[in-house]
Amino acid sequence: MATVAVTSSAFDRALSVTEWHAISYKRTWRATITTAFLNPVFFLLSVGVLLGQLIDDDQSALGGLSYVEFVAPGLLAATAMQMGANDAMWPVMAGIKWLRTYHAVMATPVRVAELVLGTMGWAAIRVLSAAVIFTAVAAVGGAVSSPLAVLAPFAALLCGLAFNAPIAAFSASLEGGDDGWFPALNRFVLIPMFLFAGTFFPVSQLPDWLEPVAWVSPLWHGVELCRMFTTGNVEAVLALVHVGYLSLFVAVGAAVAIRLHHRALLK
């Protein structure tokens, strides 16, 4: 980990944690490039472009958008969700239970809150980088119809952190280093959100009883926010609602994550 001066500020110490993660990532980036960059692009090409050619005859259900314009921001938000969630599962468990690198960090002037926020900072860098690249590819592929799309990666970032912070708290709460909950979290929470939170079709097409469930999903808010920016159909009040809802998940999740990390590392 980068050297941290005793007199450094809390921000500097948190930044040193982010730098530590970045240095460590140099050894593992090849293992994550498929999830971070290639899979979303393949989804965009296969689902958005190829499948879209079969269903573009009826654009009224998609608000006048072509299918690739509709699905691209959904995939952007879903990619951010998956990256943010993954970074908060096994890496956090390894830091606390398996490799105990977080305990080593506690031997430096870095405090628990700075460790958590610095780790979230690294997750934010990864999510934002992937979101920028995906948005650029989508724009080249004709899936973007507004200059406001430059804001879409930041909407995706907020969506990714809305999953990263609460799941980091969940990971810190697990006793004994048991990662068996993570596949279940993916299978029963993240994948259903990916499929039914507006990524591939409007949630208005869901059964009436299921539509409100989609509305409370952070991914739906992330998808809607990204879609507003890539299409230019921004409704200010709704955009603020989406931002506020996602920000609440980030703030509460980070606060709980700090508390549970403190319990796991300093008990």
CSV table of C-alpha atoms in Angstrom, one decimal:
chain,number,residue,atom,x,y,z
A,1,MET,CA,0.0,0.0,0.0
A,2,ALA,CA,1.2,3.5,-0.7
A,3,THR,CA,2.9,5.2,2.3
A,4,VAL,CA,0.5,7.3,4.3
A,5,ALA,CA,1.9,10.1,6.5
A,6,VAL,CA,0.5,10.3,10.0
A,7,THR,CA,-0.3,14.0,9.4
A,8,SER,CA,-2.2,13.4,6.2
A,9,SER,CA,-5.8,14.4,5.9
A,10,ALA,CA,-8.7,11.9,5.8
A,11,PHE,CA,-9.1,12.6,2.1
A,12,ASP,CA,-5.4,11.8,1.4
A,13,ARG,CA,-5.7,8.6,3.4
A,14,ALA,CA,-8.8,7.5,1.5
A,15,LEU,CA,-7.0,8.4,-1.8
A,16,SER,CA,-4.1,6.3,-0.8
A,17,VAL,CA,-6.4,3.3,-0.4
A,18,THR,CA,-7.7,4.0,-4.0
A,19,GLU,CA,-4.1,4.1,-5.2
A,20,TRP,CA,-3.4,0.8,-3.5
A,21,HIS,CA,-6.3,-0.8,-5.3
A,22,ALA,CA,-5.1,0.7,-8.6
A,23,ILE,CA,-1.6,-0.7,-8.2
A,24,SER,CA,-2.9,-4.1,-7.3
A,25,TYR,CA,-5.2,-4.0,-10.3
A,26,LYS,CA,-2.2,-3.9,-12.6
A,27,ARG,CA,-1.7,-7.6,-11.9
A,28,THR,CA,-5.3,-8.7,-12.4
A,29,TRP,CA,-6.8,-6.4,-15.1
A,30,ARG,CA,-6.7,-9.1,-17.8
A,31,ALA,CA,-9.1,-11.3,-15.8
A,32,THR,CA,-11.7,-8.6,-15.7
A,33,ILE,CA,-11.6,-7.1,-19.1
A,34,THR,CA,-14.3,-9.4,-20.5
A,35,THR,CA,-16.8,-8.5,-17.8
A,36,ALA,CA,-16.0,-4.9,-17.8
A,37,PHE,CA,-15.8,-4.2,-21.6
A,38,LEU,CA,-16.4,-7.0,-24.0
A,39,ASN,CA,-19.5,-8.6,-22.6
A,40,PRO,CA,-21.6,-5.4,-22.7
A,41,VAL,CA,-20.5,-4.7,-26.2
A,42,PHE,CA,-21.4,-8.2,-27.3
A,43,PHE,CA,-24.8,-7.8,-25.7
A,44,LEU,CA,-25.3,-4.5,-27.5
A,45,LEU,CA,-24.4,-6.0,-30.8
A,46,SER,CA,-26.4,-9.2,-30.5
A,47,VAL,CA,-29.5,-8.0,-28.6
A,48,GLY,CA,-29.6,-4.3,-29.6
A,49,VAL,CA,-28.6,-4.5,-33.2
A,50,LEU,CA,-29.4,-8.0,-34.5
A,51,LEU,CA,-32.5,-8.7,-32.4
A,52,GLY,CA,-33.5,-5.0,-32.8
A,53,GLN,CA,-33.7,-5.4,-36.5
A,54,LEU,CA,-36.5,-8.0,-36.0
A,55,ILE,CA,-38.7,-5.8,-33.7
A,56,ASP,CA,-38.1,-2.2,-34.9
A,57,ASP,CA,-41.3,-2.3,-37.0
A,58,ASP,CA,-43.2,-1.3,-33.8
A,59,GLN,CA,-41.5,1.5,-32.1
A,60,SER,CA,-44.5,3.0,-30.3
A,61,ALA,CA,-44.1,0.7,-27.3
A,62,LEU,CA,-40.5,2.0,-27.0
A,63,GLY,CA,-41.5,5.7,-27.0
A,64,GLY,CA,-40.5,6.1,-30.6
A,65,LEU,CA,-37.0,4.8,-30.1
A,66,SER,CA,-35.3,2.1,-32.1
A,67,TYR,CA,-34.6,-1.0,-30.1
A,68,VAL,CA,-30.8,-0.4,-30.1
A,69,GLU,CA,-31.5,3.2,-28.7
A,70,PHE,CA,-33.8,1.7,-26.1
A,71,VAL,CA,-31.5,-1.2,-24.9
A,72,ALA,CA,-28.1,0.5,-25.0
A,73,PRO,CA,-28.7,2.7,-21.9
A,74,GLY,CA,-30.3,-0.3,-20.1
A,75,LEU,CA,-27.1,-2.3,-20.8
A,76,LEU,CA,-25.0,0.6,-19.6
A,77,ALA,CA,-26.8,0.8,-16.3
A,78,ALA,CA,-26.8,-3.0,-15.9
A,79,THR,CA,-23.1,-3.2,-16.6
A,80,ALA,CA,-22.5,-0.6,-13.9
A,81,MET,CA,-24.7,-2.6,-11.5
A,82,GLN,CA,-22.8,-5.8,-12.1
A,83,MET,CA,-19.4,-4.2,-11.8
A,84,GLY,CA,-20.3,-2.3,-8.6
A,85,ALA,CA,-21.8,-5.4,-7.1
A,86,ASN,CA,-18.9,-7.7,-8.0
A,87,ASP,CA,-16.3,-5.3,-6.5
A,88,ALA,CA,-18.2,-5.4,-3.3
A,89,MET,CA,-18.5,-9.2,-2.9
A,90,TRP,CA,-15.4,-11.4,-3.2
A,91,PRO,CA,-12.8,-8.6,-3.0
A,92,VAL,CA,-14.3,-7.3,0.2
A,93,MET,CA,-14.5,-10.9,1.7
A,94,ALA,CA,-10.9,-11.5,0.7
A,95,GLY,CA,-9.8,-8.3,2.3
A,96,ILE,CA,-11.6,-9.0,5.6
A,97,LYS,CA,-11.5,-12.8,5.9
A,98,TRP,CA,-9.3,-14.6,3.4
A,99,LEU,CA,-6.2,-12.5,2.7
A,100,ARG,CA,-6.8,-10.1,5.6
A,101,THR,CA,-5.3,-7.3,3.7
A,102,TYR,CA,-7.8,-4.9,5.3
A,103,HIS,CA,-6.3,-5.8,8.7
A,104,ALA,CA,-2.9,-4.9,7.4
A,105,VAL,CA,-4.3,-1.5,6.3
A,106,MET,CA,-5.6,-1.0,9.8
A,107,ALA,CA,-2.0,-1.1,11.0
A,108,THR,CA,-1.4,2.2,9.1
A,109,PRO,CA,-2.9,5.6,9.9
A,110,VAL,CA,-5.8,4.7,7.6
A,111,ARG,CA,-9.1,4.5,9.5
A,112,VAL,CA,-12.0,2.3,8.7
A,113,ALA,CA,-14.1,4.9,7.1
A,114,GLU,CA,-11.2,5.9,4.8
A,115,LEU,CA,-10.6,2.3,3.9
A,116,VAL,CA,-14.3,1.9,2.9
A,117,LEU,CA,-14.5,5.2,1.0
A,118,GLY,CA,-11.2,4.7,-0.7
A,119,THR,CA,-12.3,1.2,-1.8
A,120,MET,CA,-15.6,2.7,-3.1
A,121,GLY,CA,-13.5,5.3,-4.9
A,122,TRP,CA,-11.6,2.6,-6.8
A,123,ALA,CA,-14.9,0.9,-7.7
A,124,ALA,CA,-16.1,4.3,-8.9
A,125,ILE,CA,-13.1,4.6,-11.2
A,126,ARG,CA,-13.6,1.2,-12.7
A,127,VAL,CA,-17.3,1.7,-13.3
A,128,LEU,CA,-16.9,5.1,-14.8
A,129,SER,CA,-14.1,4.0,-17.1
A,130,ALA,CA,-16.2,1.1,-18.4
A,131,ALA,CA,-19.3,3.4,-18.7
A,132,VAL,CA,-17.3,5.9,-20.8
A,133,ILE,CA,-16.0,3.3,-23.2
A,134,PHE,CA,-19.4,1.6,-23.5
A,135,THR,CA,-21.1,5.0,-24.2
A,136,ALA,CA,-18.5,5.8,-26.9
A,137,VAL,CA,-19.1,2.4,-28.6
A,138,ALA,CA,-22.9,2.9,-28.4
A,139,ALA,CA,-22.5,6.3,-29.9
A,140,VAL,CA,-20.4,5.0,-32.8
A,141,GLY,CA,-23.0,2.2,-33.3
A,142,GLY,CA,-25.9,4.7,-33.6
A,143,ALA,CA,-27.4,3.9,-30.2
A,144,VAL,CA,-27.1,7.5,-28.9
A,145,SER,CA,-29.3,10.4,-30.2
A,146,SER,CA,-28.4,13.3,-27.9
A,147,PRO,CA,-25.3,15.2,-26.8
A,148,LEU,CA,-26.5,14.8,-23.3
A,149,ALA,CA,-25.2,11.3,-23.5
A,150,VAL,CA,-21.9,12.7,-22.1
A,151,LEU,CA,-23.8,12.6,-18.7
A,152,ALA,CA,-24.8,9.0,-19.1
A,153,PRO,CA,-21.6,7.5,-17.7
A,154,PHE,CA,-22.1,9.6,-14.6
A,155,ALA,CA,-25.6,8.2,-14.2
A,156,ALA,CA,-24.2,4.7,-14.6
A,157,LEU,CA,-21.6,5.5,-12.0
A,158,LEU,CA,-24.3,6.5,-9.5
A,159,CYS,CA,-26.2,3.3,-10.3
A,160,GLY,CA,-23.0,1.2,-9.8
A,161,LEU,CA,-22.3,2.8,-6.4
A,162,ALA,CA,-25.9,2.3,-5.4
A,163,PHE,CA,-25.2,-1.4,-5.5
A,164,ASN,CA,-21.6,-1.3,-4.4
A,165,ALA,CA,-22.1,0.4,-1.1
A,166,PRO,CA,-25.0,-1.8,0.3
A,167,ILE,CA,-23.4,-5.0,-0.9
A,168,ALA,CA,-20.1,-4.0,0.7
A,169,ALA,CA,-22.0,-3.7,3.9
A,170,PHE,CA,-23.6,-7.1,3.3
A,171,SER,CA,-20.2,-8.7,2.6
A,172,ALA,CA,-18.7,-7.2,5.8
A,173,SER,CA,-21.6,-8.7,7.8
A,174,LEU,CA,-20.9,-12.3,6.8
A,175,GLU,CA,-19.2,-14.4,9.4
A,176,GLY,CA,-16.5,-17.0,8.9
A,177,GLY,CA,-15.6,-16.1,5.3
A,178,ASP,CA,-18.6,-18.0,3.8
A,179,ASP,CA,-19.1,-16.7,0.3
A,180,GLY,CA,-22.0,-19.0,-0.4
A,181,TRP,CA,-24.4,-16.0,-0.2
A,182,PHE,CA,-22.8,-14.3,-3.3
A,183,PRO,CA,-24.0,-16.8,-5.9
A,184,ALA,CA,-27.5,-16.6,-4.4
A,185,LEU,CA,-27.3,-12.8,-4.4
A,186,ASN,CA,-26.5,-12.9,-8.1
A,187,ARG,CA,-29.1,-15.5,-8.9
A,188,PHE,CA,-32.0,-14.2,-7.0
A,189,VAL,CA,-31.5,-10.5,-6.9
A,190,LEU,CA,-29.1,-9.1,-9.6
A,191,ILE,CA,-30.1,-11.3,-12.5
A,192,PRO,CA,-33.9,-10.8,-12.0
A,193,MET,CA,-33.2,-7.0,-11.9
A,194,PHE,CA,-31.2,-7.3,-15.0
A,195,LEU,CA,-34.0,-9.1,-16.8
A,196,PHE,CA,-37.1,-7.2,-15.4
A,197,ALA,CA,-36.0,-3.7,-14.4
A,198,GLY,CA,-36.4,-2.1,-17.8
A,199,THR,CA,-33.2,-3.1,-19.5
A,200,PHE,CA,-34.7,-5.0,-22.4
A,201,PHE,CA,-38.3,-3.9,-22.4
A,202,PRO,CA,-40.5,-1.2,-20.7
A,203,VAL,CA,-41.6,-2.2,-17.2
A,204,SER,CA,-45.1,-1.2,-18.3
A,205,GLN,CA,-45.2,-4.6,-20.1
A,206,LEU,CA,-44.9,-6.4,-16.8
A,207,PRO,CA,-47.9,-7.8,-15.0
A,208,ASP,CA,-49.6,-5.1,-12.9
A,209,TRP,CA,-48.5,-6.6,-9.6
A,210,LEU,CA,-44.9,-6.8,-10.7
A,211,GLU,CA,-44.5,-3.3,-12.1
A,212,PRO,CA,-44.2,-1.6,-8.7
A,213,VAL,CA,-41.5,-4.1,-7.7
A,214,ALA,CA,-39.5,-2.9,-10.7
A,215,TRP,CA,-40.0,0.7,-9.6
A,216,VAL,CA,-38.3,0.2,-6.3
A,217,SER,CA,-35.3,-1.5,-7.9
A,218,PRO,CA,-32.2,0.8,-8.0
A,219,LEU,CA,-31.4,-0.6,-11.4
A,220,TRP,CA,-34.7,0.7,-12.9
A,221,HIS,CA,-33.8,4.2,-11.7
A,222,GLY,CA,-30.4,3.8,-13.1
A,223,VAL,CA,-31.7,2.6,-16.5
A,224,GLU,CA,-34.3,5.4,-16.7
A,225,LEU,CA,-31.6,8.1,-15.9
A,226,CYS,CA,-29.2,6.7,-18.4
A,227,ARG,CA,-32.0,6.5,-21.0
A,228,MET,CA,-33.0,10.1,-20.4
A,229,PHE,CA,-29.4,11.3,-21.2
A,230,THR,CA,-28.8,9.1,-24.2
A,231,THR,CA,-32.1,10.0,-25.9
A,232,GLY,CA,-32.3,13.6,-24.7
A,233,ASN,CA,-35.8,13.1,-23.3
A,234,VAL,CA,-34.9,14.6,-19.9
A,235,GLU,CA,-37.7,15.3,-17.4
A,236,ALA,CA,-36.1,17.4,-14.7
A,237,VAL,CA,-38.3,16.3,-11.8
A,238,LEU,CA,-38.1,12.6,-12.7
A,239,ALA,CA,-34.3,12.9,-13.2
A,240,LEU,CA,-34.0,14.4,-9.7
A,241,VAL,CA,-36.1,11.6,-8.2
A,242,HIS,CA,-33.8,9.0,-9.8
A,243,VAL,CA,-30.7,10.8,-8.6
A,244,GLY,CA,-32.1,11.2,-5.1
A,245,TYR,CA,-33.2,7.6,-4.9
A,246,LEU,CA,-29.8,6.2,-6.1
A,247,SER,CA,-27.9,8.7,-3.8
A,248,LEU,CA,-29.9,7.4,-0.8
A,249,PHE,CA,-28.7,3.9,-1.5
A,250,VAL,CA,-25.1,5.1,-1.8
A,251,ALA,CA,-25.2,7.2,1.4
A,252,VAL,CA,-27.0,4.7,3.6
A,253,GLY,CA,-25.0,1.8,2.2
A,254,ALA,CA,-21.7,3.6,2.8
A,255,ALA,CA,-22.7,4.4,6.4
A,256,VAL,CA,-23.7,0.9,7.2
A,257,ALA,CA,-20.6,-0.5,5.4
A,258,ILE,CA,-18.4,1.6,7.5
A,259,ARG,CA,-20.1,0.4,10.7
A,260,LEU,CA,-19.9,-3.2,9.7
A,261,HIS,CA,-16.3,-3.0,8.5
A,262,HIS,CA,-15.4,-1.4,11.8
A,263,ARG,CA,-17.0,-4.3,13.7
A,264,ALA,CA,-15.3,-6.9,11.4
A,265,LEU,CA,-11.9,-5.3,11.6
A,266,LEU,CA,-11.6,-3.9,15.1
A,267,LYS,CA,-13.6,-6.4,17.2
